[in-house]
Amino acid sequence: MDNVTISIKNTSNPTIIKFEADKFLTQHESYEFNTIDDAAPSPLAQQLFYLPFVKKVYISGNFIAVERFNIVEWPDVQNEVAEQIETYINNGGVLITDTNIKKKVPVTVYAESTPNPSVIKFVANKKLVQNYHEFKSIDEAKNSPFASELFHFPFVKSVFLDENFVSITKYDIADWNDITMELREFIRVYIENAKDIVLVDKQNLEETHHKVLDAKFETHDDISKEIINILEEYVKPAVASDGGNIEFQSYDAESKIVKVILQGACSGCPSSTFTLKNGIENMLKEMLSGKVNAVEAING
């Protein structure tokens, strides 16, 4: 077999360098090791952990990525690390001895501001839940291990989950600049470790709940059905992009007043009144001419 050549590639993260091979090193599989003990299935990763500046080791496809502690800069050590990896591989060293180890799914989480200054939306690159869930206290979160753990942060006031994001409402005593990175990393690690977001029984209950909602939809009058369909098609996607949710509650045919429930980032948001009056209310008035006079919001 021809010798492997290792080249050094920078990444968008200044603490991580990729040592790229000109041949495939694994069978299109990825591995992540956080400690020398964690790296027991990889003699190469264990060898790298003997370097005092190595924080994490990733092995995937045709590269080995190494994350460093801040005690060194990569330009000072990267050539020596590349040479060590290249020598190890070309001397017949084994990268992975146990190919059946549990592989972590690479997870990314980024934080988005929302119109509500008390709420930040954390978006993951994978689906978290089938249906939305809102928890106002740790007692309400008993069916969600994920939300329960979030409530152990003293600054977390409420948690809203929907598909691939979690919106977190904080107490006013905390500043987002001080806590965002901590929350983002906690969420990323939690998801990466494939821990339960909501319990299976809860998911089954939600499926039943949606069947009940479908049945309830059929009991509404025709105008209410039109309102629900407009909210679902035109309003919910925009509201979800801001980390919230909106639910139809009622329509009064005499007063022509629509009542909706605001959840997640929309609940208690200073701009929600403006959004209701200048957005949702105007839309319903235009699309259902003469059938809607006003929209009133109830915070979830």
PDB file of N, CA, C and O in Angstrom, residues 166-234:
ATOM      1  N   VAL A 166     -35.523  25.056  20.373  1.00  0.00           N
ATOM      2  CA  VAL A 166     -36.034  25.280  21.728  1.00  0.00           C
ATOM      3  C   VAL A 166     -35.906  26.771  22.007  1.00  0.00           C
ATOM      4  O   VAL A 166     -34.849  27.368  21.812  1.00  0.00           O
ATOM      5  N   SER A 167     -37.015  27.379  22.413  1.00  0.00           N
ATOM      6  CA  SER A 167     -37.010  28.786  22.814  1.00  0.00           C
ATOM      7  C   SER A 167     -36.985  28.846  24.338  1.00  0.00           C
ATOM      8  O   SER A 167     -37.806  28.190  24.995  1.00  0.00           O
ATOM      9  N   ILE A 168     -36.062  29.610  24.872  1.00  0.00           N
ATOM     10  CA  ILE A 168     -35.913  29.705  26.322  1.00  0.00           C
ATOM     11  C   ILE A 168     -36.185  31.132  26.768  1.00  0.00           C
ATOM     12  O   ILE A 168     -35.621  32.091  26.223  1.00  0.00           O
ATOM     13  N   THR A 169     -37.083  31.254  27.739  1.00  0.00           N
ATOM     14  CA  THR A 169     -37.381  32.546  28.349  1.00  0.00           C
ATOM     15  C   THR A 169     -36.591  32.652  29.642  1.00  0.00           C
ATOM     16  O   THR A 169     -36.606  31.732  30.455  1.00  0.00           O
ATOM     17  N   LYS A 170     -35.886  33.775  29.821  1.00  0.00           N
ATOM     18  CA  LYS A 170     -35.059  33.955  31.016  1.00  0.00           C
ATOM     19  C   LYS A 170     -35.730  34.915  31.996  1.00  0.00           C
ATOM     20  O   LYS A 170     -36.615  35.712  31.627  1.00  0.00           O
ATOM     21  N   TYR A 171     -35.286  34.844  33.246  1.00  0.00           N
ATOM     22  CA  TYR A 171     -35.673  35.857  34.221  1.00  0.00           C
ATOM     23  C   TYR A 171     -34.859  37.120  33.963  1.00  0.00           C
ATOM     24  O   TYR A 171     -33.741  37.065  33.429  1.00  0.00           O
ATOM     25  N   ASP A 172     -35.393  38.262  34.358  1.00  0.00           N
ATOM     26  CA  ASP A 172     -34.742  39.542  34.072  1.00  0.00           C
ATOM     27  C   ASP A 172     -33.399  39.707  34.779  1.00  0.00           C
ATOM     28  O   ASP A 172     -32.584  40.542  34.370  1.00  0.00           O
ATOM     29  N   ILE A 173     -33.146  38.921  35.828  1.00  0.00           N
ATOM     30  CA  ILE A 173     -31.890  39.082  36.577  1.00  0.00           C
ATOM     31  C   ILE A 173     -30.672  38.662  35.756  1.00  0.00           C
ATOM     32  O   ILE A 173     -29.551  39.062  36.048  1.00  0.00           O
ATOM     33  N   ALA A 174     -30.889  37.873  34.704  1.00  0.00           N
ATOM     34  CA  ALA A 174     -29.773  37.371  33.896  1.00  0.00           C
ATOM     35  C   ALA A 174     -29.649  38.164  32.603  1.00  0.00           C
ATOM     36  O   ALA A 174     -30.627  38.714  32.093  1.00  0.00           O
ATOM     37  N   ASP A 175     -28.417  38.221  32.081  1.00  0.00           N
ATOM     38  CA  ASP A 175     -28.141  38.888  30.813  1.00  0.00           C
ATOM     39  C   ASP A 175     -27.766  37.840  29.774  1.00  0.00           C
ATOM     40  O   ASP A 175     -26.947  36.964  30.042  1.00  0.00           O
ATOM     41  N   TRP A 176     -28.363  37.934  28.578  1.00  0.00           N
ATOM     42  CA  TRP A 176     -28.089  36.928  27.545  1.00  0.00           C
ATOM     43  C   TRP A 176     -26.604  36.821  27.216  1.00  0.00           C
ATOM     44  O   TRP A 176     -26.111  35.742  26.886  1.00  0.00           O
ATOM     45  N   ASN A 177     -25.889  37.925  27.280  1.00  0.00           N
ATOM     46  CA  ASN A 177     -24.454  37.891  26.978  1.00  0.00           C
ATOM     47  C   ASN A 177     -23.689  36.972  27.918  1.00  0.00           C
ATOM     48  O   ASN A 177     -22.641  36.438  27.557  1.00  0.00           O
ATOM     49  N   ASP A 178     -24.229  36.790  29.128  1.00  0.00           N
ATOM     50  CA  ASP A 178     -23.531  35.974  30.130  1.00  0.00           C
ATOM     51  C   ASP A 178     -23.928  34.501  30.089  1.00  0.00           C
ATOM     52  O   ASP A 178     -23.198  33.653  30.603  1.00  0.00           O
ATOM     53  N   ILE A 179     -25.069  34.189  29.498  1.00  0.00           N
ATOM     54  CA  ILE A 179     -25.589  32.817  29.617  1.00  0.00           C
ATOM     55  C   ILE A 179     -25.817  32.097  28.296  1.00  0.00           C
ATOM     56  O   ILE A 179     -26.007  30.881  28.274  1.00  0.00           O
ATOM     57  N   THR A 180     -25.784  32.823  27.168  1.00  0.00           N
ATOM     58  CA  THR A 180     -26.116  32.194  25.883  1.00  0.00           C
ATOM     59  C   THR A 180     -25.165  31.055  25.527  1.00  0.00           C
ATOM     60  O   THR A 180     -25.600  29.971  25.117  1.00  0.00           O
ATOM     61  N   MET A 181     -23.864  31.275  25.645  1.00  0.00           N
ATOM     62  CA  MET A 181     -22.885  30.246  25.280  1.00  0.00           C
ATOM     63  C   MET A 181     -23.039  29.001  26.149  1.00  0.00           C
ATOM     64  O   MET A 181     -22.953  27.873  25.656  1.00  0.00           O
ATOM     65  N   GLU A 182     -23.295  29.217  27.449  1.00  0.00           N
ATOM     66  CA  GLU A 182     -23.467  28.095  28.377  1.00  0.00           C
ATOM     67  C   GLU A 182     -24.683  27.256  27.983  1.00  0.00           C
ATOM     68  O   GLU A 182     -24.619  26.018  27.947  1.00  0.00           O
ATOM     69  N   LEU A 183     -25.791  27.912  27.677  1.00  0.00           N
ATOM     70  CA  LEU A 183     -27.005  27.192  27.270  1.00  0.00           C
ATOM     71  C   LEU A 183     -26.805  26.483  25.940  1.00  0.00           C
ATOM     72  O   LEU A 183     -27.207  25.328  25.772  1.00  0.00           O
ATOM     73  N   ARG A 184     -26.197  27.165  24.986  1.00  0.00           N
ATOM     74  CA  ARG A 184     -25.996  26.565  23.662  1.00  0.00           C
ATOM     75  C   ARG A 184     -25.161  25.291  23.757  1.00  0.00           C
ATOM     76  O   ARG A 184     -25.482  24.272  23.141  1.00  0.00           O
ATOM     77  N   GLU A 185     -24.102  25.330  24.556  1.00  0.00           N
ATOM     78  CA  GLU A 185     -23.240  24.153  24.682  1.00  0.00           C
ATOM     79  C   GLU A 185     -23.955  23.027  25.418  1.00  0.00           C
ATOM     80  O   GLU A 185     -23.837  21.857  25.054  1.00  0.00           O
ATOM     81  N   PHE A 186     -24.732  23.372  26.450  1.00  0.00           N
ATOM     82  CA  PHE A 186     -25.497  22.344  27.160  1.00  0.00           C
ATOM     83  C   PHE A 186     -26.469  21.652  26.209  1.00  0.00           C
ATOM     84  O   PHE A 186     -26.564  20.422  26.174  1.00  0.00           O
ATOM     85  N   ILE A 187     -27.195  22.442  25.410  1.00  0.00           N
ATOM     86  CA  ILE A 187     -28.178  21.885  24.471  1.00  0.00           C
ATOM     87  C   ILE A 187     -27.483  21.008  23.438  1.00  0.00           C
ATOM     88  O   ILE A 187     -27.946  19.909  23.119  1.00  0.00           O
ATOM     89  N   ARG A 188     -26.360  21.492  22.901  1.00  0.00           N
ATOM     90  CA  ARG A 188     -25.630  20.720  21.880  1.00  0.00           C
ATOM     91  C   ARG A 188     -25.177  19.367  22.420  1.00  0.00           C
ATOM     92  O   ARG A 188     -25.385  18.325  21.787  1.00  0.00           O
ATOM     93  N   VAL A 189     -24.569  19.363  23.605  1.00  0.00           N
ATOM     94  CA  VAL A 189     -24.063  18.114  24.188  1.00  0.00           C
ATOM     95  C   VAL A 189     -25.221  17.175  24.514  1.00  0.00           C
ATOM     96  O   VAL A 189     -25.141  15.964  24.289  1.00  0.00           O
ATOM     97  N   TYR A 190     -26.321  17.728  25.028  1.00  0.00           N
ATOM     98  CA  TYR A 190     -27.487  16.907  25.380  1.00  0.00           C
ATOM     99  C   TYR A 190     -28.016  16.180  24.142  1.00  0.00           C
ATOM    100  O   TYR A 190     -28.254  14.968  24.156  1.00  0.00           O
ATOM    101  N   ILE A 191     -28.176  16.914  23.051  1.00  0.00           N
ATOM    102  CA  ILE A 191     -28.684  16.317  21.813  1.00  0.00           C
ATOM    103  C   ILE A 191     -27.684  15.321  21.247  1.00  0.00           C
ATOM    104  O   ILE A 191     -28.055  14.229  20.789  1.00  0.00           O
ATOM    105  N   GLU A 192     -26.412  15.683  21.270  1.00  0.00           N
ATOM    106  CA  GLU A 192     -25.371  14.822  20.710  1.00  0.00           C
ATOM    107  C   GLU A 192     -25.310  13.475  21.424  1.00  0.00           C
ATOM    108  O   GLU A 192     -25.019  12.444  20.812  1.00  0.00           O
ATOM    109  N   ASN A 193     -25.606  13.475  22.711  1.00  0.00           N
ATOM    110  CA  ASN A 193     -25.589  12.228  23.489  1.00  0.00           C
ATOM    111  C   ASN A 193     -26.872  11.422  23.335  1.00  0.00           C
ATOM    112  O   ASN A 193     -27.057  10.400  24.011  1.00  0.00           O
ATOM    113  N   ALA A 194     -27.756  11.868  22.442  1.00  0.00           N
ATOM    114  CA  ALA A 194     -28.989  11.140  22.107  1.00  0.00           C
ATOM    115  C   ALA A 194     -29.859  10.859  23.323  1.00  0.00           C
ATOM    116  O   ALA A 194     -30.519   9.825  23.412  1.00  0.00           O
ATOM    117  N   LYS A 195     -29.884  11.792  24.256  1.00  0.00           N
ATOM    118  CA  LYS A 195     -30.737  11.640  25.436  1.00  0.00           C
ATOM    119  C   LYS A 195     -32.174  12.025  25.080  1.00  0.00           C
ATOM    120  O   LYS A 195     -32.417  12.748  24.107  1.00  0.00           O
ATOM    121  N   ASP A 196     -33.123  11.530  25.881  1.00  0.00           N
ATOM    122  CA  ASP A 196     -34.541  11.779  25.595  1.00  0.00           C
ATOM    123  C   ASP A 196     -34.879  13.265  25.671  1.00  0.00           C
ATOM    124  O   ASP A 196     -34.507  13.949  26.628  1.00  0.00           O
ATOM    125  N   ILE A 197     -35.580  13.752  24.674  1.00  0.00           N
ATOM    126  CA  ILE A 197     -36.099  15.120  24.705  1.00  0.00           C
ATOM    127  C   ILE A 197     -37.439  15.125  25.423  1.00  0.00           C
ATOM    128  O   ILE A 197     -37.654  15.849  26.384  1.00  0.00           O
ATOM    129  N   VAL A 198     -38.361  14.305  24.925  1.00  0.00           N
ATOM    130  CA  VAL A 198     -39.622  14.038  25.629  1.00  0.00           C
ATOM    131  C   VAL A 198     -39.777  12.525  25.690  1.00  0.00           C
ATOM    132  O   VAL A 198     -39.252  11.805  24.837  1.00  0.00           O
ATOM    133  N   LEU A 199     -40.489  12.061  26.689  1.00  0.00           N
ATOM    134  CA  LEU A 199     -40.657  10.624  26.860  1.00  0.00           C
ATOM    135  C   LEU A 199     -41.581  10.056  25.791  1.00  0.00           C
ATOM    136  O   LEU A 199     -42.455  10.749  25.272  1.00  0.00           O
ATOM    137  N   VAL A 200     -41.377   8.794  25.468  1.00  0.00           N
ATOM    138  CA  VAL A 200     -42.165   8.138  24.415  1.00  0.00           C
ATOM    139  C   VAL A 200     -43.645   8.214  24.730  1.00  0.00           C
ATOM    140  O   VAL A 200     -44.472   8.479  23.860  1.00  0.00           O
ATOM    141  N   ASP A 201     -43.982   8.003  25.997  1.00  0.00           N
ATOM    142  CA  ASP A 201     -45.396   8.049  26.375  1.00  0.00           C
ATOM    143  C   ASP A 201     -45.992   9.419  26.057  1.00  0.00           C
ATOM    144  O   ASP A 201     -47.139   9.537  25.637  1.00  0.00           O
ATOM    145  N   LYS A 202     -45.163  10.455  26.258  1.00  0.00           N
ATOM    146  CA  LYS A 202     -45.632  11.811  25.972  1.00  0.00           C
ATOM    147  C   LYS A 202     -45.891  11.971  24.480  1.00  0.00           C
ATOM    148  O   LYS A 202     -46.885  12.569  24.063  1.00  0.00           O
ATOM    149  N   GLN A 203     -44.986  11.413  23.657  1.00  0.00           N
ATOM    150  CA  GLN A 203     -45.173  11.489  22.214  1.00  0.00           C
ATOM    151  C   GLN A 203     -46.473  10.788  21.820  1.00  0.00           C
ATOM    152  O   GLN A 203     -47.226  11.268  20.968  1.00  0.00           O
ATOM    153  N   ASN A 204     -46.737   9.633  22.417  1.00  0.00           N
ATOM    154  CA  ASN A 204     -47.973   8.914  22.110  1.00  0.00           C
ATOM    155  C   ASN A 204     -49.191   9.737  22.517  1.00  0.00           C
ATOM    156  O   ASN A 204     -50.204   9.763  21.814  1.00  0.00           O
ATOM    157  N   LEU A 205     -49.076  10.402  23.665  1.00  0.00           N
ATOM    158  CA  LEU A 205     -50.166  11.255  24.107  1.00  0.00           C
ATOM    159  C   LEU A 205     -50.395  12.400  23.125  1.00  0.00           C
ATOM    160  O   LEU A 205     -51.518  12.790  22.849  1.00  0.00           O
ATOM    161  N   GLU A 206     -49.282  12.919  22.583  1.00  0.00           N
ATOM    162  CA  GLU A 206     -49.402  14.022  21.632  1.00  0.00           C
ATOM    163  C   GLU A 206     -50.080  13.568  20.336  1.00  0.00           C
ATOM    164  O   GLU A 206     -50.842  14.310  19.731  1.00  0.00           O
ATOM    165  N   GLU A 207     -49.761  12.338  19.911  1.00  0.00           N
ATOM    166  CA  GLU A 207     -50.416  11.817  18.714  1.00  0.00           C
ATOM    167  C   GLU A 207     -51.921  11.725  18.947  1.00  0.00           C
ATOM    168  O   GLU A 207     -52.731  12.068  18.081  1.00  0.00           O
ATOM    169  N   THR A 208     -52.297  11.255  20.149  1.00  0.00           N
ATOM    170  CA  THR A 208     -53.714  11.191  20.502  1.00  0.00           C
ATOM    171  C   THR A 208     -54.300  12.593  20.551  1.00  0.00           C
ATOM    172  O   THR A 208     -55.416  12.844  20.083  1.00  0.00           O
ATOM    173  N   HIS A 209     -53.511  13.526  21.111  1.00  0.00           N
ATOM    174  CA  HIS A 209     -53.960  14.912  21.229  1.00  0.00           C
ATOM    175  C   HIS A 209     -54.272  15.502  19.853  1.00  0.00           C
ATOM    176  O   HIS A 209     -55.272  16.203  19.667  1.00  0.00           O
ATOM    177  N   HIS A 210     -53.398  15.203  18.876  1.00  0.00           N
ATOM    178  CA  HIS A 210     -53.618  15.741  17.540  1.00  0.00           C
ATOM    179  C   HIS A 210     -54.854  15.133  16.880  1.00  0.00           C
ATOM    180  O   HIS A 210     -55.539  15.800  16.111  1.00  0.00           O
ATOM    181  N   LYS A 211     -55.135  13.874  17.181  1.00  0.00           N
ATOM    182  CA  LYS A 211     -56.360  13.257  16.661  1.00  0.00           C
ATOM    183  C   LYS A 211     -57.576  13.958  17.258  1.00  0.00           C
ATOM    184  O   LYS A 211     -58.579  14.189  16.570  1.00  0.00           O
ATOM    185  N   VAL A 212     -57.459  14.309  18.544  1.00  0.00           N
ATOM    186  CA  VAL A 212     -58.552  15.036  19.204  1.00  0.00           C
ATOM    187  C   VAL A 212     -58.725  16.409  18.557  1.00  0.00           C
ATOM    188  O   VAL A 212     -59.848  16.872  18.317  1.00  0.00           O
ATOM    189  N   LEU A 213     -57.586  17.083  18.248  1.00  0.00           N
ATOM    190  CA  LEU A 213     -57.660  18.391  17.614  1.00  0.00           C
ATOM    191  C   LEU A 213     -58.311  18.306  16.240  1.00  0.00           C
ATOM    192  O   LEU A 213     -59.105  19.173  15.857  1.00  0.00           O
ATOM    193  N   ASP A 214     -57.977  17.258  15.506  1.00  0.00           N
ATOM    194  CA  ASP A 214     -58.583  17.068  14.190  1.00  0.00           C
ATOM    195  C   ASP A 214     -60.096  16.906  14.316  1.00  0.00           C
ATOM    196  O   ASP A 214     -60.869  17.450  13.519  1.00  0.00           O
ATOM    197  N   ALA A 215     -60.478  16.119  15.326  1.00  0.00           N
ATOM    198  CA  ALA A 215     -61.913  15.919  15.552  1.00  0.00           C
ATOM    199  C   ALA A 215     -62.579  17.224  15.987  1.00  0.00           C
ATOM    200  O   ALA A 215     -63.696  17.553  15.561  1.00  0.00           O
ATOM    201  N   LYS A 216     -61.848  18.003  16.809  1.00  0.00           N
ATOM    202  CA  LYS A 216     -62.388  19.278  17.285  1.00  0.00           C
ATOM    203  C   LYS A 216     -62.551  20.260  16.134  1.00  0.00           C
ATOM    204  O   LYS A 216     -63.506  21.057  16.099  1.00  0.00           O
ATOM    205  N   PHE A 217     -61.625  20.228  15.181  1.00  0.00           N
ATOM    206  CA  PHE A 217     -61.689  21.118  14.023  1.00  0.00           C
ATOM    207  C   PHE A 217     -63.028  20.968  13.308  1.00  0.00           C
ATOM    208  O   PHE A 217     -63.635  21.949  12.868  1.00  0.00           O
ATOM    209  N   GLU A 218     -63.476  19.725  13.186  1.00  0.00           N
ATOM    210  CA  GLU A 218     -64.723  19.463  12.463  1.00  0.00           C
ATOM    211  C   GLU A 218     -65.941  20.013  13.191  1.00  0.00           C
ATOM    212  O   GLU A 218     -67.003  20.176  12.603  1.00  0.00           O
ATOM    213  N   THR A 219     -65.808  20.306  14.498  1.00  0.00           N
ATOM    214  CA  THR A 219     -66.949  20.840  15.255  1.00  0.00           C
ATOM    215  C   THR A 219     -67.074  22.350  15.120  1.00  0.00           C
ATOM    216  O   THR A 219     -68.090  22.924  15.516  1.00  0.00           O
ATOM    217  N   HIS A 220     -66.035  23.018  14.586  1.00  0.00           N
ATOM    218  CA  HIS A 220     -66.077  24.473  14.453  1.00  0.00           C
ATOM    219  C   HIS A 220     -67.008  24.911  13.317  1.00  0.00           C
ATOM    220  O   HIS A 220     -67.248  24.152  12.370  1.00  0.00           O
ATOM    221  N   ASP A 221     -67.469  26.136  13.425  1.00  0.00           N
ATOM    222  CA  ASP A 221     -68.259  26.706  12.338  1.00  0.00           C
ATOM    223  C   ASP A 221     -67.341  27.012  11.157  1.00  0.00           C
ATOM    224  O   ASP A 221     -66.119  27.004  11.270  1.00  0.00           O
ATOM    225  N   ASP A 222     -67.924  27.337  10.020  1.00  0.00           N
ATOM    226  CA  ASP A 222     -67.143  27.515   8.791  1.00  0.00           C
ATOM    227  C   ASP A 222     -66.144  28.666   8.880  1.00  0.00           C
ATOM    228  O   ASP A 222     -65.022  28.562   8.378  1.00  0.00           O
ATOM    229  N   ILE A 223     -66.537  29.771   9.513  1.00  0.00           N
ATOM    230  CA  ILE A 223     -65.623  30.914   9.616  1.00  0.00           C
ATOM    231  C   ILE A 223     -64.431  30.568  10.502  1.00  0.00           C
ATOM    232  O   ILE A 223     -63.283  30.908  10.182  1.00  0.00           O
ATOM    233  N   SER A 224     -64.695  29.879  11.616  1.00  0.00           N
ATOM    234  CA  SER A 224     -63.601  29.464  12.504  1.00  0.00           C
ATOM    235  C   SER A 224     -62.621  28.559  11.761  1.00  0.00           C
ATOM    236  O   SER A 224     -61.401  28.669  11.922  1.00  0.00           O
ATOM    237  N   LYS A 225     -63.158  27.663  10.932  1.00  0.00           N
ATOM    238  CA  LYS A 225     -62.292  26.781  10.141  1.00  0.00           C
ATOM    239  C   LYS A 225     -61.419  27.587   9.186  1.00  0.00           C
ATOM    240  O   LYS A 225     -60.229  27.299   9.015  1.00  0.00           O
ATOM    241  N   GLU A 226     -62.021  28.612   8.569  1.00  0.00           N
ATOM    242  CA  GLU A 226     -61.240  29.464   7.661  1.00  0.00           C
ATOM    243  C   GLU A 226     -60.131  30.176   8.420  1.00  0.00           C
ATOM    244  O   GLU A 226     -58.994  30.290   7.929  1.00  0.00           O
ATOM    245  N   ILE A 227     -60.436  30.662   9.610  1.00  0.00           N
ATOM    246  CA  ILE A 227     -59.441  31.365  10.435  1.00  0.00           C
ATOM    247  C   ILE A 227     -58.301  30.423  10.793  1.00  0.00           C
ATOM    248  O   ILE A 227     -57.118  30.773  10.684  1.00  0.00           O
ATOM    249  N   ILE A 228     -58.650  29.218  11.218  1.00  0.00           N
ATOM    250  CA  ILE A 228     -57.629  28.226  11.596  1.00  0.00           C
ATOM    251  C   ILE A 228     -56.716  27.918  10.413  1.00  0.00           C
ATOM    252  O   ILE A 228     -55.487  27.868  10.548  1.00  0.00           O
ATOM    253  N   ASN A 229     -57.304  27.739   9.248  1.00  0.00           N
ATOM    254  CA  ASN A 229     -56.511  27.425   8.055  1.00  0.00           C
ATOM    255  C   ASN A 229     -55.575  28.572   7.676  1.00  0.00           C
ATOM    256  O   ASN A 229     -54.431  28.353   7.278  1.00  0.00           O
ATOM    257  N   ILE A 230     -56.052  29.811   7.827  1.00  0.00           N
ATOM    258  CA  ILE A 230     -55.206  30.984   7.531  1.00  0.00           C
ATOM    259  C   ILE A 230     -54.050  31.055   8.519  1.00  0.00           C
ATOM    260  O   ILE A 230     -52.898  31.314   8.139  1.00  0.00           O
ATOM    261  N   LEU A 231     -54.348  30.843   9.797  1.00  0.00           N
ATOM    262  CA  LEU A 231     -53.287  30.869  10.814  1.00  0.00           C
ATOM    263  C   LEU A 231     -52.241  29.797  10.537  1.00  0.00           C
ATOM    264  O   LEU A 231     -51.037  30.040  10.634  1.00  0.00           O
ATOM    265  N   GLU A 232     -52.695  28.602  10.170  1.00  0.00           N
ATOM    266  CA  GLU A 232     -51.781  27.484   9.913  1.00  0.00           C
ATOM    267  C   GLU A 232     -50.891  27.762   8.700  1.00  0.00           C
ATOM    268  O   GLU A 232     -49.698  27.483   8.721  1.00  0.00           O
ATOM    269  N   GLU A 233     -51.483  28.314   7.651  1.00  0.00           N
ATOM    270  CA  GLU A 233     -50.751  28.475   6.391  1.00  0.00           C
ATOM    271  C   GLU A 233     -49.893  29.726   6.346  1.00  0.00           C
ATOM    272  O   GLU A 233     -48.755  29.691   5.863  1.00  0.00           O
ATOM    273  N   TYR A 234     -50.410  30.844   6.875  1.00  0.00           N
ATOM    274  CA  TYR A 234     -49.729  32.120   6.682  1.00  0.00           C
ATOM    275  C   TYR A 234     -49.029  32.657   7.935  1.00  0.00           C
ATOM    276  O   TYR A 234     -48.049  33.391   7.829  1.00  0.00           O
TER     277      TYR A 234
END
